[in-house]
Short mmCIF file of C-alpha atoms in Angstrom, two decimals:
data_model
loop_
_atom_site.label_atom_id
_atom_site.label_comp_id
_atom_site.label_asym_id
_atom_site.label_seq_id
_atom_site.Cartn_x
_atom_site.Cartn_y
_atom_site.Cartn_z
CA SER A 1462 -14.84 -8.26 71.37
CA THR A 1463 -16.47 -8.69 67.51
CA ALA A 1464 -12.95 -7.54 66.35
CA ASN A 1465 -10.75 -9.83 68.38
CA ALA A 1466 -12.91 -13.09 67.02
CA PRO A 1467 -10.06 -13.04 63.89
CA GLU A 1468 -7.22 -13.32 65.62
CA ASP A 1469 -8.68 -16.20 68.09
CA ASP A 1470 -9.49 -18.10 65.06
CA ALA A 1471 -6.18 -17.62 63.21
CA PRO A 1472 -4.29 -19.60 65.59
CA ASN A 1473 -6.51 -22.10 65.95
CA ARG A 1474 -6.17 -22.67 62.10
CA TYR A 1475 -3.11 -23.70 62.52
CA SER A 1476 -2.88 -25.21 65.95
CA ARG A 1477 -4.08 -29.13 64.23
CA THR A 1478 -1.60 -28.25 61.08
CA ASP A 1479 0.96 -27.34 63.21
CA ARG A 1480 0.25 -30.62 65.67
CA THR A 1481 0.32 -32.66 62.37
CA THR A 1482 3.56 -31.18 60.98
CA TYR A 1483 5.64 -31.25 64.79
CA SER A 1484 4.27 -35.25 65.06
CA ARG A 1485 5.64 -36.09 61.84
CA TYR A 1486 8.60 -34.40 62.83
CA SER A 1487 9.03 -36.04 66.38
CA ARG A 1488 8.29 -39.44 64.57
CA ASP A 1489 10.91 -38.04 62.18
CA ALA A 1490 13.58 -37.66 64.94
CA ASN A 1491 13.17 -40.88 66.54
CA SER A 1492 13.62 -43.22 63.34
CA SER A 1493 16.79 -41.29 63.50
CA GLY A 1494 18.47 -42.44 66.66
CA SER A 1495 16.73 -39.42 68.38
CA SER A 1496 16.61 -40.04 71.81
CA VAL A 1497 13.94 -38.26 73.34
CA PRO A 1498 10.72 -39.93 72.26
CA SER A 1499 7.67 -39.06 69.93
CA ASN A 1500 4.92 -39.48 73.01
CA THR A 1501 7.00 -37.18 75.43
CA LEU A 1502 7.04 -34.51 72.64
CA GLU A 1503 3.61 -35.17 71.58
CA LYS A 1504 2.60 -34.89 75.55
CA ARG A 1505 4.56 -31.34 75.53
CA ILE A 1506 2.79 -29.84 72.66
CA GLU A 1507 -0.69 -30.89 74.13
CA GLU A 1508 0.98 -29.18 77.70
CA LEU A 1509 2.17 -26.24 75.74
CA GLU A 1510 -1.43 -26.21 73.71
CA ARG A 1511 -3.21 -26.22 76.85
CA GLU A 1512 -1.37 -23.19 78.42
CA LEU A 1513 -1.77 -21.66 75.31
CA ALA A 1514 -5.66 -21.82 75.55
CA LYS A 1515 -5.44 -20.33 78.90
CA GLU A 1516 -3.32 -17.45 77.89
CA ARG A 1517 -5.81 -16.50 75.28
CA GLN A 1518 -8.46 -16.79 77.55
CA GLU A 1519 -6.16 -14.43 80.17
CA ASN A 1520 -5.58 -12.10 77.18
CA ALA A 1521 -9.34 -12.05 76.13
CA ARG A 1522 -10.05 -11.16 79.38
CA LEU A 1523 -8.03 -8.60 80.31
CA MET A 1524 -8.78 -6.53 76.75
CA LYS A 1525 -12.73 -6.70 77.89
CA MET A 1526 -10.92 -5.33 80.82
CA THR A 1527 -9.46 -2.70 78.99
CA GLN A 1528 -12.33 -1.49 76.59
CA ASP A 1529 -14.54 -1.15 79.56
CA LYS A 1530 -12.32 0.83 81.71
CA GLU A 1531 -11.65 2.80 78.86
CA GLU A 1532 -15.77 3.22 78.18
CA LEU A 1533 -16.37 4.61 81.57
CA ILE A 1534 -13.13 6.88 81.02
CA GLY A 1535 -14.79 8.16 78.75
CA LYS A 1536 -17.98 8.58 79.87
CA LEU A 1537 -16.30 10.13 83.13
CA LYS A 1538 -14.46 12.86 80.39
CA GLU A 1539 -17.79 13.77 79.60
CA GLU A 1540 -19.37 14.05 82.43
CA ILE A 1541 -16.64 16.37 83.92
CA ASP A 1542 -17.09 18.66 80.58
CA LEU A 1543 -21.32 18.64 81.42
CA LEU A 1544 -20.17 19.68 85.24
CA ASN A 1545 -17.65 21.78 84.17
CA ARG A 1546 -20.51 24.05 81.67
#
């Protein structure tokens, strides 16, 4: 699980910058006559960020399950080798 920490930190480092960029872009787009309100875009971004957080949690859970199963497989292989001897 410690190997996954850098991956989890990297997106979090950029999310605030991305949010600022998107907010700035949506305001610029509105001033140029865009029909999409900036608050609608900001709400959509927040919704997508929540979805992303859920997906990251699910990914971490699945990675942990995979690691646990790989460990179990290794232990069972060792046990099979012992039994074969």
